[in-house]
Coordinates of N, CA and C in Angstrom, one line a residue:
M1 N 16.3 3.4 1.6 CA 14.9 3.7 1.3 C 14.1 4.0 2.6
I2 N 14.5 3.4 3.7 CA 13.9 3.7 5.0 C 14.1 5.1 5.3
F3 N 15.4 5.5 5.1 CA 15.7 6.9 5.4 C 14.9 7.9 4.6
F4 N 14.7 7.7 3.3 CA 13.9 8.5 2.4 C 12.4 8.4 2.8
G5 N 12.1 7.3 3.4 CA 10.7 7.1 3.8 C 10.3 7.9 5.0
L6 N 11.3 8.5 5.7 CA 11.0 9.4 6.8 C 10.8 10.8 6.4
V7 N 10.9 11.1 5.1 CA 10.7 12.5 4.7 C 9.4 13.1 5.1
P8 N 8.2 12.3 5.2 CA 7.0 12.9 5.6 C 7.0 13.5 7.0
I9 N 8.0 13.1 7.8 CA 8.0 13.7 9.2 C 8.2 15.2 9.1
L10 N 8.9 15.7 8.0 CA 9.1 17.1 7.8 C 7.8 17.9 7.5
W11 N 6.8 17.1 7.1 CA 5.5 17.8 6.8 C 4.7 18.2 8.0
F12 N 5.1 17.6 9.1 CA 4.3 18.0 10.4 C 4.9 19.3 11.0
K13 N 4.1 20.2 11.4 CA 4.5 21.4 11.9 C 4.2 21.5 13.4
K14 N 5.2 21.7 14.2 CA 5.0 21.9 15.7 C 4.3 20.7 16.3
N15 N 4.6 19.6 15.8 CA 4.0 18.3 16.4 C 2.5 18.3 16.3
L16 N 1.9 19.0 15.3 CA 0.5 19.0 15.1 C 0.1 17.9 14.1
M17 N -1.1 17.5 14.1 CA -1.6 16.4 13.2 C -1.9 17.0 11.8
I18 N -1.8 16.2 10.8 CA -2.3 16.5 9.4 C -3.7 16.0 9.3
A19 N -4.6 17.0 9.0 CA -6.0 16.6 9.0 C -6.7 17.3 7.8
G20 N -7.9 16.8 7.4 CA -8.6 17.3 6.4 C -8.7 16.5 5.1
G21 N -9.4 16.9 4.1 CA -9.5 16.2 2.9 C -10.6 15.1 3.1
D22 N -10.5 14.1 2.2 CA -11.5 13.0 2.2 C -11.3 12.0 3.3
E23 N -10.1 12.0 4.0 CA -9.8 11.0 5.0 C -9.6 11.6 6.3
S24 N -10.5 12.4 6.8 CA -10.4 13.1 8.1 C -10.5 12.1 9.2
W25 N -11.0 10.9 9.0 CA -11.0 9.9 10.1 C -9.6 9.5 10.6
L26 N -8.6 9.8 9.8 CA -7.3 9.5 10.2 C -6.9 10.2 11.5
I27 N -7.6 11.2 11.9 CA -7.3 11.9 13.1 C -7.4 10.9 14.3
N28 N -8.4 10.0 14.2 CA -8.5 8.9 15.1 C -9.5 7.9 14.6
P29 N -9.1 7.0 13.8 CA -10.0 6.0 13.2 C -10.7 5.2 14.3
L30 N -10.2 5.1 15.5 CA -10.9 4.3 16.5 C -12.2 4.9 16.9
G31 N -12.4 6.2 16.6 CA -13.7 6.8 16.8 C -14.8 6.2 16.0
F32 N -14.5 5.6 14.9 CA -15.4 4.9 14.0 C -15.7 3.5 14.3
L33 N -14.9 3.0 15.3 CA -15.0 1.5 15.6 C -16.4 1.1 16.0
P34 N -17.2 1.9 16.8 CA -18.5 1.4 17.1 C -19.5 1.3 15.9
D35 N -19.1 1.9 14.8 CA -19.9 1.9 13.6 C -19.6 0.8 12.6
V36 N -18.6 -0.1 13.0 CA -18.1 -1.1 12.0 C -19.2 -2.0 11.6
T37 N -20.2 -2.3 12.5 CA -21.3 -3.2 12.2 C -22.5 -2.6 11.6
H38 N -22.4 -1.3 11.3 CA -23.5 -0.6 10.7 C -23.2 -0.1 9.3
A39 N -24.3 0.0 8.5 CA -24.1 0.5 7.1 C -24.2 2.0 7.0
W40 N -24.6 2.6 8.2 CA -24.7 4.1 8.2 C -23.9 4.6 9.4
S41 N -23.2 5.8 9.1 CA -22.4 6.4 10.2 C -22.8 7.8 10.4
D42 N -23.2 8.3 11.6 CA -23.5 9.7 11.8 C -22.3 10.5 12.0
K43 N -21.1 9.9 11.9 CA -19.8 10.7 12.1 C -19.3 11.2 10.8
L44 N -19.9 10.8 9.7 CA -19.5 11.2 8.3 C -20.2 12.4 7.8
Y45 N -19.5 13.3 7.2 CA -20.1 14.5 6.5 C -20.9 15.3 7.5
N46 N -22.0 15.9 7.1 CA -22.8 16.8 8.0 C -23.7 16.0 8.9
L47 N -24.6 15.3 8.2 CA -25.7 14.6 9.0 C -25.5 13.0 8.9
G48 N -24.3 12.6 8.5 CA -24.0 11.2 8.4 C -24.1 10.7 6.9
G49 N -23.7 9.5 6.7 CA -23.7 8.9 5.3 C -23.4 7.5 5.3
P50 N -23.4 6.8 4.2 CA -23.1 5.4 4.1 C -21.7 5.2 4.7
N51 N -21.6 4.1 5.5 CA -20.4 3.9 6.2 C -19.2 3.4 5.3
I52 N -18.6 4.3 4.7 CA -17.5 4.0 3.8 C -16.2 3.6 4.6
Y53 N -16.3 3.8 5.9 CA -15.2 3.4 6.7 C -15.0 1.9 6.8
L54 N -16.0 1.1 6.5 CA -15.9 -0.3 6.7 C -14.7 -0.9 6.0
P55 N -14.4 -0.6 4.8 CA -13.2 -1.2 4.2 C -11.9 -0.8 4.8
Y56 N -11.9 0.5 5.3 CA -10.8 1.0 6.0 C -10.5 0.3 7.3
S57 N -11.5 -0.3 7.9 CA -11.3 -0.9 9.2 C -10.4 -2.1 9.2
Q58 N -10.3 -2.8 8.0 CA -9.4 -3.9 7.9 C -7.9 -3.5 8.1
T59 N -7.6 -2.3 7.7 CA -6.2 -1.9 7.9 C -6.0 -0.9 9.0
L60 N -6.8 0.1 9.0 CA -6.6 1.2 10.0 C -6.9 0.8 11.4
T61 N -8.0 0.1 11.7 CA -8.4 -0.2 13.0 C -7.3 -1.0 13.8
P62 N -6.8 -2.2 13.2 CA -5.8 -2.9 13.9 C -4.5 -2.1 14.1
F63 N -4.1 -1.2 13.1 CA -2.9 -0.4 13.3 C -3.1 0.5 14.5
W64 N -4.2 1.3 14.5 CA -4.4 2.2 15.6 C -4.6 1.5 17.0
L65 N -5.2 0.3 17.0 CA -5.4 -0.4 18.2 C -4.0 -0.8 18.8
I66 N -3.1 -1.3 17.9 CA -1.8 -1.6 18.3 C -1.0 -0.4 18.9
A67 N -1.1 0.7 18.1 CA -0.5 1.9 18.6 C -1.0 2.4 19.9
K68 N -2.3 2.3 20.1 CA -2.9 2.7 21.4 C -2.4 1.7 22.5
F69 N -2.3 0.4 22.2 CA -1.8 -0.5 23.2 C -0.4 -0.1 23.7
F70 N 0.4 0.4 22.8 CA 1.8 0.7 23.2 C 1.8 2.2 23.7
G71 N 0.7 2.8 23.8 CA 0.7 4.2 24.4 C 1.1 5.3 23.5
F72 N 1.1 5.1 22.2 CA 1.5 6.1 21.2 C 0.5 7.2 21.1
S73 N 0.9 8.4 21.0 CA -0.1 9.5 20.8 C -0.6 9.5 19.4
L74 N -1.8 10.2 19.2 CA -2.4 10.2 17.9 C -1.5 10.8 16.8
T75 N -0.7 11.8 17.2 CA 0.2 12.5 16.3 C 1.3 11.5 15.9
F76 N 1.9 10.8 16.9 CA 3.0 9.9 16.6 C 2.5 8.7 15.7
T77 N 1.3 8.3 16.0 CA 0.7 7.2 15.3 C 0.5 7.6 13.8
E78 N 0.0 8.8 13.6 CA -0.2 9.3 12.3 C 1.1 9.4 11.5
K79 N 2.1 9.9 12.2 CA 3.5 10.0 11.6 C 3.9 8.6 11.1
I80 N 3.8 7.6 11.9 CA 4.2 6.2 11.5 C 3.4 5.8 10.3
W81 N 2.1 6.0 10.4 CA 1.2 5.6 9.3 C 1.6 6.2 8.0
I82 N 1.8 7.5 8.0 CA 2.1 8.3 6.8 C 3.5 7.9 6.2
C83 N 4.4 7.7 7.1 CA 5.8 7.2 6.7 C 5.7 5.8 6.1
L84 N 4.9 5.0 6.6 CA 4.7 3.6 6.0 C 4.1 3.7 4.6
L85 N 3.0 4.6 4.5 CA 2.4 4.7 3.2 C 3.4 5.3 2.2
F86 N 4.3 6.0 2.6 CA 5.3 6.7 1.7 C 6.4 5.7 1.4
S87 N 6.9 4.9 2.3 CA 8.1 4.0 2.1 C 7.7 2.6 1.6
L88 N 6.6 2.1 1.9 CA 6.3 0.7 1.5 C 6.2 0.6 0.0
P89 N 5.6 1.5 -0.8 CA 5.7 1.4 -2.2 C 7.1 1.3 -2.8
G90 N 8.0 2.1 -2.2 CA 9.4 2.1 -2.6 C 10.1 0.8 -2.4
I91 N 9.8 0.2 -1.2 CA 10.4 -1.1 -0.8 C 9.9 -2.2 -1.8
A92 N 8.6 -2.1 -2.1 CA 7.9 -3.1 -3.0 C 8.5 -3.0 -4.4
I93 N 8.7 -1.8 -4.9 CA 9.2 -1.6 -6.3 C 10.7 -2.0 -6.3
Y94 N 11.4 -1.9 -5.2 CA 12.8 -2.3 -5.2 C 12.9 -3.8 -5.4
Y95 N 12.1 -4.6 -4.7 CA 12.2 -6.0 -4.9 C 11.7 -6.5 -6.3
L96 N 10.7 -5.8 -6.8 CA 10.2 -6.1 -8.1 C 11.2 -5.9 -9.2
V97 N 11.9 -4.7 -9.1 CA 12.9 -4.4 -10.1 C 14.1 -5.4 -10.0
K98 N 14.5 -5.8 -8.8 CA 15.5 -6.8 -8.6 C 15.1 -8.1 -9.3
K99 N 13.9 -8.5 -9.2 CA 13.4 -9.7 -9.8 C 13.4 -9.6 -11.3
L100 N 12.9 -8.5 -11.8 CA 12.7 -8.3 -13.3 C 14.1 -8.3 -14.0
F101 N 15.1 -7.7 -13.3 CA 16.4 -7.5 -13.9 C 17.4 -8.3 -13.1
A102 N 17.1 -9.6 -12.8 CA 18.0 -10.4 -12.0 C 19.2 -10.8 -12.7
D103 N 19.2 -10.8 -14.0 CA 20.4 -11.2 -14.8 C 21.3 -10.0 -15.1
I104 N 20.9 -8.8 -14.7 CA 21.8 -7.6 -15.0 C 22.7 -7.3 -13.8
P105 N 24.0 -7.1 -14.0 CA 24.9 -6.8 -12.9 C 24.5 -5.5 -12.2
N106 N 24.7 -5.4 -10.9 CA 24.4 -4.2 -10.1 C 23.0 -3.9 -10.2
N107 N 22.1 -4.9 -10.2 CA 20.7 -4.6 -10.3 C 20.2 -3.9 -9.0
R108 N 20.9 -4.1 -7.9 CA 20.5 -3.4 -6.7 C 20.5 -1.9 -6.8
L109 N 21.5 -1.4 -7.5 CA 21.6 0.0 -7.7 C 20.4 0.5 -8.6
S110 N 20.1 -0.2 -9.6 CA 19.0 0.1 -10.5 C 17.7 0.1 -9.7
A111 N 17.6 -1.0 -8.9 CA 16.3 -1.1 -8.1 C 16.2 0.0 -7.1
F112 N 17.3 0.4 -6.5 CA 17.3 1.5 -5.5 C 16.8 2.8 -6.2
F113 N 17.4 3.2 -7.3 CA 17.0 4.4 -8.0 C 15.5 4.3 -8.5
S114 N 15.1 3.1 -8.9 CA 13.7 3.0 -9.3 C 12.8 3.2 -8.2
A115 N 13.2 2.7 -7.0 CA 12.3 2.9 -5.8 C 12.2 4.4 -5.4
I116 N 13.3 5.1 -5.5 CA 13.3 6.5 -5.1 C 12.4 7.3 -6.1
L117 N 12.5 7.0 -7.4 CA 11.7 7.6 -8.4 C 10.2 7.3 -8.2
Y118 N 10.0 6.1 -7.8 CA 8.6 5.6 -7.6 C 8.0 6.4 -6.3
M119 N 8.8 6.6 -5.3 CA 8.4 7.2 -4.1 C 8.2 8.7 -4.3
F120 N 9.0 9.4 -5.1 CA 9.0 10.8 -5.2 C 8.5 11.3 -6.6
N121 N 7.8 10.5 -7.4 CA 7.3 11.0 -8.6 C 6.2 12.0 -8.3
L122 N 5.9 12.9 -9.3 CA 5.0 14.0 -9.1 C 3.6 13.6 -8.7
Y123 N 3.1 12.4 -9.3 CA 1.8 12.0 -9.0 C 1.6 11.7 -7.5
V124 N 2.6 11.0 -6.9 CA 2.6 10.6 -5.5 C 2.7 11.8 -4.6
I125 N 3.6 12.7 -5.0 CA 3.8 13.9 -4.1 C 2.5 14.8 -4.1
Q126 N 1.8 14.9 -5.2 CA 0.7 15.9 -5.3 C -0.6 15.4 -4.7
I127 N -0.7 14.0 -4.4 CA -1.9 13.5 -3.9 C -2.1 13.7 -2.4
G128 N -1.1 14.3 -1.8 CA -1.2 14.6 -0.4 C -0.5 13.6 0.6
A129 N -0.5 14.0 1.8 CA 0.2 13.2 2.8 C -0.4 11.8 3.0
F130 N -1.7 11.8 3.1 CA -2.4 10.5 3.2 C -3.6 10.4 2.3
Q131 N -3.4 9.6 1.3 CA -4.5 9.2 0.4 C -4.5 7.7 0.4
T132 N -5.1 7.1 1.5 CA -4.8 5.8 1.8 C -5.1 4.8 0.7
N133 N -6.2 5.0 0.0 CA -6.5 4.0 -1.1 C -5.5 4.1 -2.2
T134 N -5.0 5.3 -2.6 CA -4.0 5.4 -3.6 C -2.6 4.9 -3.2
K135 N -2.2 5.3 -2.0 CA -0.9 4.8 -1.5 C -0.8 3.3 -1.3
L136 N -1.9 2.7 -0.8 CA -1.9 1.3 -0.6 C -1.9 0.6 -2.0
T137 N -2.5 1.2 -3.0 CA -2.5 0.6 -4.3 C -1.1 0.7 -4.9
L138 N -0.4 1.8 -4.7 CA 1.0 1.9 -5.1 C 1.9 0.9 -4.5
F139 N 1.6 0.5 -3.3 CA 2.4 -0.6 -2.6 C 2.0 -1.9 -3.2
A140 N 0.7 -2.2 -3.3 CA 0.2 -3.5 -3.7 C 0.5 -3.9 -5.1
L141 N 0.5 -2.9 -6.0 CA 0.7 -3.2 -7.4 C 2.1 -3.9 -7.6
P142 N 3.2 -3.4 -7.2 CA 4.5 -4.1 -7.4 C 4.6 -5.4 -6.6
I143 N 4.1 -5.4 -5.4 CA 4.3 -6.6 -4.6 C 3.4 -7.7 -5.1
L144 N 2.2 -7.4 -5.6 CA 1.4 -8.4 -6.1 C 1.9 -8.9 -7.5
L145 N 2.5 -8.0 -8.3 CA 3.1 -8.5 -9.5 C 4.3 -9.4 -9.2
L146 N 5.1 -9.0 -8.2 CA 6.2 -9.8 -7.9 C 5.8 -11.2 -7.4
L147 N 4.8 -11.3 -6.6 CA 4.3 -12.6 -6.1 C 3.7 -13.4 -7.3
F148 N 3.0 -12.7 -8.1 CA 2.4 -13.3 -9.3 C 3.4 -13.9 -10.2
I149 N 4.5 -13.2 -10.5 CA 5.6 -13.7 -11.4 C 6.2 -14.9 -10.7
K150 N 6.5 -14.8 -9.4 CA 7.2 -15.9 -8.8 C 6.3 -17.2 -8.7
G151 N 5.0 -16.9 -8.6 CA 4.0 -18.0 -8.5 C 3.9 -18.7 -9.9
L152 N 3.9 -17.9 -11.0 CA 3.9 -18.5 -12.3 C 5.1 -19.3 -12.6
E153 N 6.3 -18.9 -12.1 CA 7.5 -19.5 -12.4 C 7.8 -20.7 -11.5
S154 N 7.1 -20.8 -10.4 CA 7.4 -21.8 -9.4 C 6.6 -23.1 -9.7
N155 N 7.2 -24.2 -9.4 CA 6.5 -25.5 -9.5 C 6.1 -26.0 -8.1
R156 N 6.8 -25.7 -7.1 CA 6.6 -26.2 -5.8 C 5.8 -25.3 -4.8
Y157 N 6.0 -24.0 -5.0 CA 5.5 -23.1 -4.0 C 4.3 -22.2 -4.5
K158 N 3.5 -22.7 -5.5 CA 2.4 -21.9 -6.0 C 1.4 -21.5 -4.9
L159 N 1.1 -22.5 -4.0 CA 0.2 -22.2 -3.0 C 0.7 -21.1 -2.0
Y160 N 2.0 -21.1 -1.8 CA 2.7 -20.2 -0.9 C 2.5 -18.8 -1.5
Y161 N 2.8 -18.6 -2.8 CA 2.7 -17.3 -3.4 C 1.2 -16.9 -3.5
A162 N 0.3 -17.8 -3.8 CA -1.1 -17.5 -3.8 C -1.6 -17.0 -2.5
S163 N -1.1 -17.6 -1.4 CA -1.5 -17.2 -0.1 C -1.0 -15.8 0.2
G164 N 0.2 -15.5 -0.3 CA 0.8 -14.1 -0.2 C 0.0 -13.1 -0.9
I165 N -0.5 -13.4 -2.1 CA -1.4 -12.5 -2.8 C -2.7 -12.3 -2.1
A166 N -3.2 -13.3 -1.5 CA -4.5 -13.2 -0.8 C -4.3 -12.3 0.4
A167 N -3.1 -12.5 1.1 CA -2.9 -11.7 2.3 C -2.7 -10.2 2.0
V168 N -2.0 -9.9 0.9 CA -1.8 -8.5 0.5 C -3.2 -7.9 0.1
I169 N -4.0 -8.6 -0.7 CA -5.3 -8.1 -1.0 C -6.1 -7.8 0.2
T170 N -6.0 -8.6 1.2 CA -6.8 -8.4 2.4 C -6.3 -7.1 3.1
L171 N -5.0 -7.0 3.2 CA -4.4 -5.8 3.9 C -4.8 -4.5 3.2
I172 N -5.0 -4.5 1.9 CA -5.3 -3.3 1.2 C -6.8 -3.1 0.9
G173 N -7.6 -3.7 1.8 CA -9.0 -3.7 1.6 C -9.6 -2.3 1.5
S174 N -8.9 -1.3 2.2 CA -9.4 0.1 2.1 C -9.2 0.7 0.8
A175 N -8.4 0.2 -0.1 CA -8.1 0.7 -1.4 C -9.3 0.5 -2.3
F176 N -10.1 -0.5 -2.0 CA -11.2 -0.9 -2.9 C -12.4 0.1 -2.8
V177 N -12.3 1.1 -2.0 CA -13.4 2.2 -2.0 C -13.2 3.0 -3.3
N178 N -12.1 3.0 -3.9 CA -11.8 3.7 -5.1 C -11.5 2.8 -6.3
I179 N -12.5 2.3 -7.0 CA -12.3 1.3 -8.0 C -11.5 1.8 -9.1
A180 N -11.6 3.1 -9.4 CA -10.8 3.7 -10.5 C -9.3 3.5 -10.2
V181 N -8.9 3.6 -9.0 CA -7.5 3.5 -8.6 C -7.0 2.1 -8.6
V182 N -7.8 1.2 -7.9 CA -7.4 -0.1 -7.7 C -7.5 -1.0 -8.9
S183 N -8.3 -0.6 -9.9 CA -8.5 -1.4 -11.1 C -7.2 -1.6 -11.9
V184 N -6.2 -0.7 -11.6 CA -4.9 -0.9 -12.3 C -4.2 -2.2 -12.0
I185 N -4.5 -2.8 -10.8 CA -3.9 -4.0 -10.4 C -4.3 -5.2 -11.3
P186 N -5.6 -5.5 -11.4 CA -6.0 -6.6 -12.3 C -5.6 -6.4 -13.7
I187 N -5.5 -5.2 -14.2 CA -5.1 -4.9 -15.6 C -3.7 -5.3 -15.8
V188 N -2.8 -4.9 -14.8 CA -1.4 -5.2 -15.0 C -1.1 -6.7 -14.8
L189 N -1.8 -7.3 -13.9 CA -1.6 -8.8 -13.7 C -2.1 -9.6 -14.9
L190 N -3.2 -9.1 -15.5 CA -3.7 -9.8 -16.7 C -2.8 -9.6 -17.8
A191 N -2.2 -8.4 -18.0 CA -1.3 -8.1 -19.1 C 0.0 -9.0 -18.9
Y192 N 0.4 -9.2 -17.7 CA 1.6 -10.0 -17.5 C 1.3 -11.5 -17.7
L193 N 0.1 -11.9 -17.4 CA -0.3 -13.3 -17.6 C -0.3 -13.6 -19.1
L194 N -0.9 -12.7 -19.9 CA -0.9 -12.9 -21.3 C 0.5 -12.9 -21.9
Y195 N 1.4 -12.1 -21.4 CA 2.8 -12.1 -21.8 C 3.5 -13.4 -21.4
F196 N 3.2 -13.9 -20.2 CA 3.8 -15.1 -19.8 C 3.3 -16.3 -20.7
I197 N 2.0 -16.3 -21.0 CA 1.5 -17.4 -21.9 C 2.1 -17.3 -23.2
A198 N 2.3 -16.1 -23.8 CA 2.8 -15.9 -25.1 C 4.3 -16.3 -25.2
T199 N 5.0 -16.1 -24.1 CA 6.5 -16.4 -24.1 C 6.8 -17.8 -23.5
N200 N 5.8 -18.4 -22.9 CA 6.1 -19.8 -22.3 C 4.9 -20.7 -22.7
R201 N 4.7 -20.8 -23.9 CA 3.5 -21.6 -24.4 C 3.5 -23.0 -23.9
K202 N 4.7 -23.7 -24.0 CA 4.7 -25.1 -23.6 C 4.5 -25.3 -22.1
N203 N 5.1 -24.4 -21.3 CA 4.9 -24.5 -19.8 C 3.5 -24.1 -19.4
A204 N 3.0 -23.0 -20.1 CA 1.7 -22.4 -19.7 C 0.6 -23.4 -20.0
L205 N 0.7 -24.1 -21.1 CA -0.3 -25.0 -21.5 C -0.1 -26.4 -21.0

């Protein structure tokens, strides 16, 4: 999966950056760092606008600061970021499928092909190289569902899994700028909770 996650490197031409669209700040998110404490940013749009970069600062700013510390170029940093956005959803769905089909022989093979299909489905491919809120949601949905399932089934480590859920939600803070996209997460978790209660009435109650 890591190998397939490197496919976005082929999208870069002559070591140039991928820019444009709704997330042009990915050219260098650190340029927005001085505006983190402000509700308005003059770096957005034509004459400025509401500082929608604030949610992105939870994820992008630390990542670019670490890359800058190690001396990575902006192009190389963007390559790493886009490859992570592309591969993390696949890794997350791999472990989710392994959990859901734990009783089936060779579930690793099924999980692998599920991950590849999840990474290369038409919806993911057509939304562009970096659509941070959507890509982070695609990663968060399976990993949160996995932690949620394990938390419901566990008697000793509920706090551990709850902490993991809180950490993932914090990391994907930038996804919450698009409520239409991120709303799928609580819908899926609620649906599984109802299923769990219906199939485990004694334990659930």
